[in-house]
PDB file of C-alpha atoms in Angstrom:
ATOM      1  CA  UNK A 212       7.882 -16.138 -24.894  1.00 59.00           C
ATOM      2  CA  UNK A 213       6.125 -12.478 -26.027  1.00 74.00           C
ATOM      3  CA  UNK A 214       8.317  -9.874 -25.653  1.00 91.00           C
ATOM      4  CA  UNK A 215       6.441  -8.805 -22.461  1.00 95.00           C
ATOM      5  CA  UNK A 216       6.440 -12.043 -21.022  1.00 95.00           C
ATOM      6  CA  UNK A 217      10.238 -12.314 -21.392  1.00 95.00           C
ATOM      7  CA  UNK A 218      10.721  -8.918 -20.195  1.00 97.00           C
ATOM      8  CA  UNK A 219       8.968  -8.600 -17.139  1.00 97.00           C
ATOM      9  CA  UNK A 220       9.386 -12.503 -16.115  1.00 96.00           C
ATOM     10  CA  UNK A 221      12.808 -13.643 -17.564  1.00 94.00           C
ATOM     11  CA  UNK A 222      12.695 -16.883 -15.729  1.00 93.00           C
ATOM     12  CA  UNK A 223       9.741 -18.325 -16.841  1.00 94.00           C
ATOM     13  CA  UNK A 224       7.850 -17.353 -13.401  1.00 98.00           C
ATOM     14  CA  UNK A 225       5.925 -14.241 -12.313  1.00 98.00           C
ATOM     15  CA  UNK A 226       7.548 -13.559  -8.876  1.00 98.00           C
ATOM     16  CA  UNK A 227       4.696 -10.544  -7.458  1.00 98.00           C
ATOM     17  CA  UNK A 228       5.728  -9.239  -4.166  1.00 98.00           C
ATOM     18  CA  UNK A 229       3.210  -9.619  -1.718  1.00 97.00           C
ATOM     19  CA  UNK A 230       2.817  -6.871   1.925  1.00 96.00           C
ATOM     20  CA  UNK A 231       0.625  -8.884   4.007  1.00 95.00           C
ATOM     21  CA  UNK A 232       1.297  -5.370   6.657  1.00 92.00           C
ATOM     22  CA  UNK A 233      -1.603  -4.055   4.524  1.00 93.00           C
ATOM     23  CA  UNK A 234      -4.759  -6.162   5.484  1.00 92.00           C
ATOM     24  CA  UNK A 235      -7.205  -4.158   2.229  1.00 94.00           C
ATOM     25  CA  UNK A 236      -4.658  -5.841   0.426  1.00 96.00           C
ATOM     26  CA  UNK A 237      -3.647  -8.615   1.212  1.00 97.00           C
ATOM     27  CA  UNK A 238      -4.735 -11.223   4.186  1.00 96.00           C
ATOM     28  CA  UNK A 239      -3.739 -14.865   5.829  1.00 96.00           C
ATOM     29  CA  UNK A 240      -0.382 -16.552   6.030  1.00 95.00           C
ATOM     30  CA  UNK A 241       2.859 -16.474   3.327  1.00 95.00           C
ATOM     31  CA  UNK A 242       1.772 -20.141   3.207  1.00 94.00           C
ATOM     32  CA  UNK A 243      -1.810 -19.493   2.148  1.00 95.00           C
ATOM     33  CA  UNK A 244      -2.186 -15.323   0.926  1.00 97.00           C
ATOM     34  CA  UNK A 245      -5.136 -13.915  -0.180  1.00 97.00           C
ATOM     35  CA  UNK A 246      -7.125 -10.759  -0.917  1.00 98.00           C
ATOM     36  CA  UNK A 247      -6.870  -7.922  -4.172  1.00 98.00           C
ATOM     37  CA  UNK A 248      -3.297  -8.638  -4.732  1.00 98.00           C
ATOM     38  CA  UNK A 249      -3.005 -11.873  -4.760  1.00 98.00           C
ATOM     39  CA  UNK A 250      -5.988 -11.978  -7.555  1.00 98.00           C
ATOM     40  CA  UNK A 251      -4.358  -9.603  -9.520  1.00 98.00           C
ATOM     41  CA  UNK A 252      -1.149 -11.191  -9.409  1.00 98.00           C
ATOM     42  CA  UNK A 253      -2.792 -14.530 -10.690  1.00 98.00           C
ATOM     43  CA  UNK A 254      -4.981 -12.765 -13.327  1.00 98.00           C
ATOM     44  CA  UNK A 255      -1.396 -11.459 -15.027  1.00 98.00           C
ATOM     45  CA  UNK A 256       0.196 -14.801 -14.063  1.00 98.00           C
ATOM     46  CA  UNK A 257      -2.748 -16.618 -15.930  1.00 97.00           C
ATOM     47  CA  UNK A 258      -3.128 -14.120 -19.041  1.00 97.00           C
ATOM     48  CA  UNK A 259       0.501 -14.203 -20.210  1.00 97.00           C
ATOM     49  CA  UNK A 260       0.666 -18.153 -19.261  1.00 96.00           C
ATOM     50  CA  UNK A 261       3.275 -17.819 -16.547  1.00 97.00           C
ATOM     51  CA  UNK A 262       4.129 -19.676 -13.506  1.00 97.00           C
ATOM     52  CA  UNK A 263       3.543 -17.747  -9.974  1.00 98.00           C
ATOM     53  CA  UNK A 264       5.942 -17.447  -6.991  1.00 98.00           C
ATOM     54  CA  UNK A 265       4.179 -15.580  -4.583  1.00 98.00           C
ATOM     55  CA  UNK A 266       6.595 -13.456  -2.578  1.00 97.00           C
ATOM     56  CA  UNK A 267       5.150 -12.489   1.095  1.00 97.00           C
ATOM     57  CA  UNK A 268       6.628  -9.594   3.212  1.00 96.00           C
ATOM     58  CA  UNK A 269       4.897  -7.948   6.382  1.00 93.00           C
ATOM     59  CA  UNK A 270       5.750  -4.492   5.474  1.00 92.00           C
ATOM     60  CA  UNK A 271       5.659  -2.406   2.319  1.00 93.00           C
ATOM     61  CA  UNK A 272       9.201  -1.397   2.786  1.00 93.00           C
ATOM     62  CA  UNK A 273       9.838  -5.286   2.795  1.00 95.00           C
ATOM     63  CA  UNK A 274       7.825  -5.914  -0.311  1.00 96.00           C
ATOM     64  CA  UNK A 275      10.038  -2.578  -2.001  1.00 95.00           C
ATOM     65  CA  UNK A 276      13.336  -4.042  -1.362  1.00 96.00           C
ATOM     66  CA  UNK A 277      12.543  -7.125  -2.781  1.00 96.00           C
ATOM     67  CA  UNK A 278      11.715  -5.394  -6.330  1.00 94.00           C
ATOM     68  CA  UNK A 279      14.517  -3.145  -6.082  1.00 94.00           C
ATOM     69  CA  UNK A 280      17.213  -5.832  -5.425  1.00 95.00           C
ATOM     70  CA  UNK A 281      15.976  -8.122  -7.856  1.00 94.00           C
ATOM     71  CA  UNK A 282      13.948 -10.786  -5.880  1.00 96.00           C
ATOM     72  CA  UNK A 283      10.408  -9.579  -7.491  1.00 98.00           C
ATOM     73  CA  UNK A 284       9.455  -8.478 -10.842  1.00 98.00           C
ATOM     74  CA  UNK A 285       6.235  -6.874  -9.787  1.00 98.00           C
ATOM     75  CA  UNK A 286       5.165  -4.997  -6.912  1.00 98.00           C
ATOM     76  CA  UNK A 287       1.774  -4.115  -4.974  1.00 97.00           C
ATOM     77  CA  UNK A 288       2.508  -0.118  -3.154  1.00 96.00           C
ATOM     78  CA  UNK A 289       1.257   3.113  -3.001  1.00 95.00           C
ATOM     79  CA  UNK A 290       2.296   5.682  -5.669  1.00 96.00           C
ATOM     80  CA  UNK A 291       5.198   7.684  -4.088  1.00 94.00           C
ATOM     81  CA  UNK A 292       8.063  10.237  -5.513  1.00 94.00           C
ATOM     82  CA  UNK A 293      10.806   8.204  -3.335  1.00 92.00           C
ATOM     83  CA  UNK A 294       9.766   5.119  -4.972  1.00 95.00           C
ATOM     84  CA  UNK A 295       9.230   5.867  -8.278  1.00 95.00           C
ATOM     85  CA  UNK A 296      12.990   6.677  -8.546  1.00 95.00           C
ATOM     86  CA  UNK A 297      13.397   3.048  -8.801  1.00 96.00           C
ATOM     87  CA  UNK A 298       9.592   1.286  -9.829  1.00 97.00           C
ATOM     88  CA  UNK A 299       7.680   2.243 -12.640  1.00 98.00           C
ATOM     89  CA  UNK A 300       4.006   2.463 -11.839  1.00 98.00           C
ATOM     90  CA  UNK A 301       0.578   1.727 -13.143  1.00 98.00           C
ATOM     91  CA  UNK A 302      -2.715   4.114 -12.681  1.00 97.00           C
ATOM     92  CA  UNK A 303      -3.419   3.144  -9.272  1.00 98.00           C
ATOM     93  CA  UNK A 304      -6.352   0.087  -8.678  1.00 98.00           C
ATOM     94  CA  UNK A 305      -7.665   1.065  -5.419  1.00 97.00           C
ATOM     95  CA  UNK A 306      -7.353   4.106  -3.123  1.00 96.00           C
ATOM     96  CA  UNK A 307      -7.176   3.960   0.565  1.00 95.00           C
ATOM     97  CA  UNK A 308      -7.086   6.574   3.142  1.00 96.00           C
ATOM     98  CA  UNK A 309      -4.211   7.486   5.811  1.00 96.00           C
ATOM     99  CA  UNK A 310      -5.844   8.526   9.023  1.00 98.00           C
ATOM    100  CA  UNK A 311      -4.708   9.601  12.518  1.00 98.00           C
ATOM    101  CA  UNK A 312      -5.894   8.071  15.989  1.00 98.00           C
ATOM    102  CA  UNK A 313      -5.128  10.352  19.188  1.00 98.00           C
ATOM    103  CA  UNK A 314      -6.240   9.678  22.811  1.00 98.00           C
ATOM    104  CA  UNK A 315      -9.812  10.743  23.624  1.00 97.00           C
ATOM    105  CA  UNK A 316      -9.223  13.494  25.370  1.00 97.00           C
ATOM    106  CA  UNK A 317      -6.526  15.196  22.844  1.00 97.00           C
ATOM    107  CA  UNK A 318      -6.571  18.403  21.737  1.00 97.00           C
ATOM    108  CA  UNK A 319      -6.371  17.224  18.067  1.00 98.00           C
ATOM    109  CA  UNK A 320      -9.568  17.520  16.448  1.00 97.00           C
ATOM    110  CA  UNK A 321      -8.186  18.241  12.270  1.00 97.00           C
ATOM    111  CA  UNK A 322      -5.111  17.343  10.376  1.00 97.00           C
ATOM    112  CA  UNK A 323      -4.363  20.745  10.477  1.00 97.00           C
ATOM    113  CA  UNK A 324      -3.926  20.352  14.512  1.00 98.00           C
ATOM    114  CA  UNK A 325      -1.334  17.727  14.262  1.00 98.00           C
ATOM    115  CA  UNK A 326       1.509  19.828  12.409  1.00 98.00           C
ATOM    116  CA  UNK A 327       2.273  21.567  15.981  1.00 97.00           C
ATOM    117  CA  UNK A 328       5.584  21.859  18.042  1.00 97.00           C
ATOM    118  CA  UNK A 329       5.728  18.515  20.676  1.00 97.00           C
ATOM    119  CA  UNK A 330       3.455  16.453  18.597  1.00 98.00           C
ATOM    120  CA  UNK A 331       4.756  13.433  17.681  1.00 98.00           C
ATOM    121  CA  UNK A 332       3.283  10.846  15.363  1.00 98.00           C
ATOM    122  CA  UNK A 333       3.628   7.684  15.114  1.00 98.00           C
ATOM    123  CA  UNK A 334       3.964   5.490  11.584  1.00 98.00           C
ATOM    124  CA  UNK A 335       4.792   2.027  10.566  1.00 94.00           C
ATOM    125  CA  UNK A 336       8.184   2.436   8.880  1.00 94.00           C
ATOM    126  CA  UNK A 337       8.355   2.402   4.923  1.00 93.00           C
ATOM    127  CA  UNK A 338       4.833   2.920   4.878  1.00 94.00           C
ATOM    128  CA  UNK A 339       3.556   5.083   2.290  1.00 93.00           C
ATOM    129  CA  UNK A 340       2.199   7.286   5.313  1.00 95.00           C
ATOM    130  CA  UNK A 341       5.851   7.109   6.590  1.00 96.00           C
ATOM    131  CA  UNK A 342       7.094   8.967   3.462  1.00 96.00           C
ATOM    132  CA  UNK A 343       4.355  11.364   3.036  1.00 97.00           C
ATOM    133  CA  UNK A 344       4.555  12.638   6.397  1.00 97.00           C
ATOM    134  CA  UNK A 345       8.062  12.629   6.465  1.00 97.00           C
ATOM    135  CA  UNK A 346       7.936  15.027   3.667  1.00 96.00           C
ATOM    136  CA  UNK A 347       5.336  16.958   4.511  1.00 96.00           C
ATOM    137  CA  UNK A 348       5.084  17.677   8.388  1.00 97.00           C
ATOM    138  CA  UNK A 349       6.786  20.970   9.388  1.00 97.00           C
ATOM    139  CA  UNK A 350       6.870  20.918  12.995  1.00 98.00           C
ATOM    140  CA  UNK A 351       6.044  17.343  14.112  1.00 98.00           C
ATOM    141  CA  UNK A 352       7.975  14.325  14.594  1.00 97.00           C
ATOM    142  CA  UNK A 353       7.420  11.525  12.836  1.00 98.00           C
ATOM    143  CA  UNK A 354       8.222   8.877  15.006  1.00 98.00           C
ATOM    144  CA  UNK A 355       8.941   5.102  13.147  1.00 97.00           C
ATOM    145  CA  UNK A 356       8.099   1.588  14.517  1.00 95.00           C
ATOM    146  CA  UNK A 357       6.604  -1.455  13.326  1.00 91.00           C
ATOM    147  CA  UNK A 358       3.163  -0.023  13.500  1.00 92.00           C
ATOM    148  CA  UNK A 359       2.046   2.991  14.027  1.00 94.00           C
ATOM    149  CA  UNK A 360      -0.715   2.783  16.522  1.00 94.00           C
ATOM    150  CA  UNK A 361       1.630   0.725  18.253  1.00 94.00           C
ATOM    151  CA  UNK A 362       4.288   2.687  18.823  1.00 96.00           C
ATOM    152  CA  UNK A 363       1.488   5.631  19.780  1.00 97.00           C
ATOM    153  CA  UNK A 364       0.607   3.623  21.954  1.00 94.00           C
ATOM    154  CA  UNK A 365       3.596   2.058  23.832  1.00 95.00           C
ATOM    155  CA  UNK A 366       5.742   5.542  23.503  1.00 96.00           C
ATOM    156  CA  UNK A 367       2.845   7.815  24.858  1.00 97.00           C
ATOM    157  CA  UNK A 368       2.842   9.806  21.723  1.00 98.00           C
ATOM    158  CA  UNK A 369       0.308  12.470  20.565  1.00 98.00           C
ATOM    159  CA  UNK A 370      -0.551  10.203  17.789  1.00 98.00           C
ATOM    160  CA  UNK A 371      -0.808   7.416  15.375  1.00 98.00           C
ATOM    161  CA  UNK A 372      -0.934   7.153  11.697  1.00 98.00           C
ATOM    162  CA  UNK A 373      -2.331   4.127   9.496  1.00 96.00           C
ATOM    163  CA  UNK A 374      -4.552   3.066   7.245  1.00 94.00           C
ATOM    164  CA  UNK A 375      -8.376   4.211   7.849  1.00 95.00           C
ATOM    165  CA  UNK A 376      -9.709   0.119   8.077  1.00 93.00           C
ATOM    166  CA  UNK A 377      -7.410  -1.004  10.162  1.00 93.00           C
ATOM    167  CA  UNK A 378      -7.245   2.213  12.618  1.00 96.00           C
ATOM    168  CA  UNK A 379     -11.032   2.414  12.945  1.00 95.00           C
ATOM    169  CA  UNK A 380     -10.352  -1.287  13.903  1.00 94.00           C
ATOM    170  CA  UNK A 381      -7.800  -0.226  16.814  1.00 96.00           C
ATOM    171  CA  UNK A 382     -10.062   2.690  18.037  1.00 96.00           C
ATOM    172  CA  UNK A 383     -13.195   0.700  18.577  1.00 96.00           C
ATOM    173  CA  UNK A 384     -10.808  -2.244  20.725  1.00 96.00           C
ATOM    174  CA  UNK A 385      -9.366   0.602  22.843  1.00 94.00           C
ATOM    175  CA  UNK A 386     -12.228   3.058  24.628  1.00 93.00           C
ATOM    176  CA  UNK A 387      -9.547   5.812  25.367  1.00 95.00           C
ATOM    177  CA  UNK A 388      -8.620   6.356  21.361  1.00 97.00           C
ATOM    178  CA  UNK A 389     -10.286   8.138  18.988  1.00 98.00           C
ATOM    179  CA  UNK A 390     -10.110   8.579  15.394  1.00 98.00           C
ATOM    180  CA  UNK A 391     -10.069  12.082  13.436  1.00 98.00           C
ATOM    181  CA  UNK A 392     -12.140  11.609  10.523  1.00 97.00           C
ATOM    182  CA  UNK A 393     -10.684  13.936   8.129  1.00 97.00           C
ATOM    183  CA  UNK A 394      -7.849  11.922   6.242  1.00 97.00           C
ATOM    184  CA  UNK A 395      -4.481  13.188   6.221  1.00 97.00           C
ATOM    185  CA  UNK A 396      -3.621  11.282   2.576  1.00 96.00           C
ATOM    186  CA  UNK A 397      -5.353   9.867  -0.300  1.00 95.00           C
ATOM    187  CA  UNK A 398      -2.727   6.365  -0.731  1.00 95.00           C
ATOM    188  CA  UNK A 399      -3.228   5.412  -4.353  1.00 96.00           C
ATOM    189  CA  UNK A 400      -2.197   1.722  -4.360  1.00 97.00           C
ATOM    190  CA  UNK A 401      -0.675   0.454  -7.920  1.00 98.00           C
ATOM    191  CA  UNK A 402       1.077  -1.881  -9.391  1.00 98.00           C
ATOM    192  CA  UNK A 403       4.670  -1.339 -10.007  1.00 98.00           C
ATOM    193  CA  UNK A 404       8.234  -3.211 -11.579  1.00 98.00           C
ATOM    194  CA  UNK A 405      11.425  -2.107 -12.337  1.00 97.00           C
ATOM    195  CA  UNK A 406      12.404   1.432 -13.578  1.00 96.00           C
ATOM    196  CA  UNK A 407      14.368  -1.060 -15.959  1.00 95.00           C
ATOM    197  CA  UNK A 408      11.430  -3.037 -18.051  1.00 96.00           C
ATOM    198  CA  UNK A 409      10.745  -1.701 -21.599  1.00 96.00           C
ATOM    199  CA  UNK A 410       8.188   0.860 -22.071  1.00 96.00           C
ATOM    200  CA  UNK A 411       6.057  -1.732 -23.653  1.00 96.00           C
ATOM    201  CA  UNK A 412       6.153  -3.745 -20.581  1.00 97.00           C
ATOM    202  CA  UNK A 413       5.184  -1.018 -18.563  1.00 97.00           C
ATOM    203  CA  UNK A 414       2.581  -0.525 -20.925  1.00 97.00           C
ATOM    204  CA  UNK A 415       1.113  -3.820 -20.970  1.00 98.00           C
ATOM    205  CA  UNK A 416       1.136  -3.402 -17.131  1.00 98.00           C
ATOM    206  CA  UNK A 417      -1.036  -0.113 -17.600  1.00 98.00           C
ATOM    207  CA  UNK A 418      -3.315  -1.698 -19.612  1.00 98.00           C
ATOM    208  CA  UNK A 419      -3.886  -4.665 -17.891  1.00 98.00           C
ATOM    209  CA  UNK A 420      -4.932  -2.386 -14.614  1.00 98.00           C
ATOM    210  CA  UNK A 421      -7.176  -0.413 -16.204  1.00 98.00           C
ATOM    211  CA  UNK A 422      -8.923  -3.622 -17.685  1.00 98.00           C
ATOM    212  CA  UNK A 423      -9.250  -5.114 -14.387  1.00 98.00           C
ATOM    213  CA  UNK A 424     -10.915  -1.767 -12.968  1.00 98.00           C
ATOM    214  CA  UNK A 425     -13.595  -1.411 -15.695  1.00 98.00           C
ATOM    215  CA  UNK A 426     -14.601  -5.036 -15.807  1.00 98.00           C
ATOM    216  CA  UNK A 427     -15.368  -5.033 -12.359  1.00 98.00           C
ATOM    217  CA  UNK A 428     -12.723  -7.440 -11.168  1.00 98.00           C
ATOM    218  CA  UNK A 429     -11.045  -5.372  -8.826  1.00 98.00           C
ATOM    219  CA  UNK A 430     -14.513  -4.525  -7.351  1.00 98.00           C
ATOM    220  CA  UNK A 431     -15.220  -8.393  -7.211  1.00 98.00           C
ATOM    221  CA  UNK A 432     -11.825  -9.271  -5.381  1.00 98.00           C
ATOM    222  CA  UNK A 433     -12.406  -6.170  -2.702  1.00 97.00           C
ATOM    223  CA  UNK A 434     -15.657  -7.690  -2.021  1.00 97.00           C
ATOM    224  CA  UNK A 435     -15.132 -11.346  -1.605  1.00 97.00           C
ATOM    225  CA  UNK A 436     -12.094 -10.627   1.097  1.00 96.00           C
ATOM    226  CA  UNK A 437     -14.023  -8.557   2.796  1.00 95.00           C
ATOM    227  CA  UNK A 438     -12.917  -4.725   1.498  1.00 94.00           C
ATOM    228  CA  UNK A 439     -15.599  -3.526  -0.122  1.00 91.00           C
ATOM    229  CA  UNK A 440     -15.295  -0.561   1.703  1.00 88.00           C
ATOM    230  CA  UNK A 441     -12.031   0.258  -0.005  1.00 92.00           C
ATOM    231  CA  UNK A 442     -12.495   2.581  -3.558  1.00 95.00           C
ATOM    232  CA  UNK A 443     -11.835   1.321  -6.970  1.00 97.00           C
ATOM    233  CA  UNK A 444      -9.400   4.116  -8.549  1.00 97.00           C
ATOM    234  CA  UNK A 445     -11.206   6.148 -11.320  1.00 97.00           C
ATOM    235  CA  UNK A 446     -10.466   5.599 -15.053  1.00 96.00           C
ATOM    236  CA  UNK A 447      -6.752   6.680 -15.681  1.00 90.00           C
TER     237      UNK A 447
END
């Protein structure tokens, strides 16, 4: 095996950690996945003539563990400072937005409204939302559960936090939720591996992203599972 090969996949197989919680990313069953990830997992798989295990969580702070403990050697998530303490990260591929849904008749018209005393948001915890607005609110209260409009909505909260797709989704099933438009985040999704790999791995990984951006196969991929409305990332 290339250096890179043996580096990143030691055992002979790519294992890529998969979050099916992210539906621009990925979509369908652990059986069967699809969408951008899955593609881009198989395009690395094919061009350094490894074997695939695809690895299928329903949460991105599922899909982390795995590559921190050892069960994955590459990951799909959103650039963040808590994570890159352990996973070294490409450019990101595609950029998604973090939005907030509040009940129709709220108060909250800006993401400058929802930083207030008594407002309390909710996020799917792990979520690349989660840590951002951990981080960043002041005088709100993040409030975790397995989804975030879920939890808004079962708890009674002042809020809900996700990704723009799948919120604009949730708002146009339930009449008495609206969306604020502005977003709250840019979530700049990349690939990622160990803090551990060589530099030239990490490298290899960079390069390999940036390839798939300007040859239009990341475009491609967003477009035949249906998230064409999601943004290529820009040249690193």
């Amino acid at each position: 095996m290339t250096t890179v090969q043996a580096d990143l996949a030691p055992t002979g197989v790519l294992r890529a950690s998969i979050n099916l919680g992210n539906p621009v990313l990925a979509q369908g069953a652990p059986e069967e996945p699809a969408g951008v990830t899955v593609d881009i997992a198989r395009e690395l798989a094919r061009r350094l003539g490894l074997g695939l295990e695809l690895v299928c969580f329903d949460a991105a702070r599922k899909s982390f563990e795995a590559m921190t403990s050892g069960r994955a050697d590459i990951c799909f998530l959103a650039i963040d400072p808590a994570r890159a303490e352990e996973v070294a990260f490409t450019a990101p591929y595609v950029v998604i937005e973090g939005v907030f849904a509040v009940p129709i008749d709220s108060a909250l018209t800006s993401v400058a409204d929802v930083d207030a005393p008594g407002v309390r948001i909710g996020v799917k915890q792990g979520s690349a939302y989660d840590l951002y607005l951990t981080r960043t609110l002041q005088q709100a209260t993040v409030v975790q559960g397995a989804e975030g409009v879920d939890v808004f909505r079962a708890e009674g909260l002042e809020g809900g936090a996700g990704i723009r797709q799948p919120v604009a989704r949730f708002v146009s099933e339930n009449p008495g939720v609206r969306m604020i438009e502005e977003r709250f985040m840019e979530i700049r999704q990349a690939v990622g591996t160990a803090r551990a790999k060589q530099p030239e791995t990490v490298a290899y990984l960079h390069e390999f992203v940036e390839d798939l951006k300007s040859s239009g196969f990341i475009a491609a991929s967003l477009e035949a599972s249906g998230q064409s409305d999601a943004a290529v990332a820009p040249p690193a």
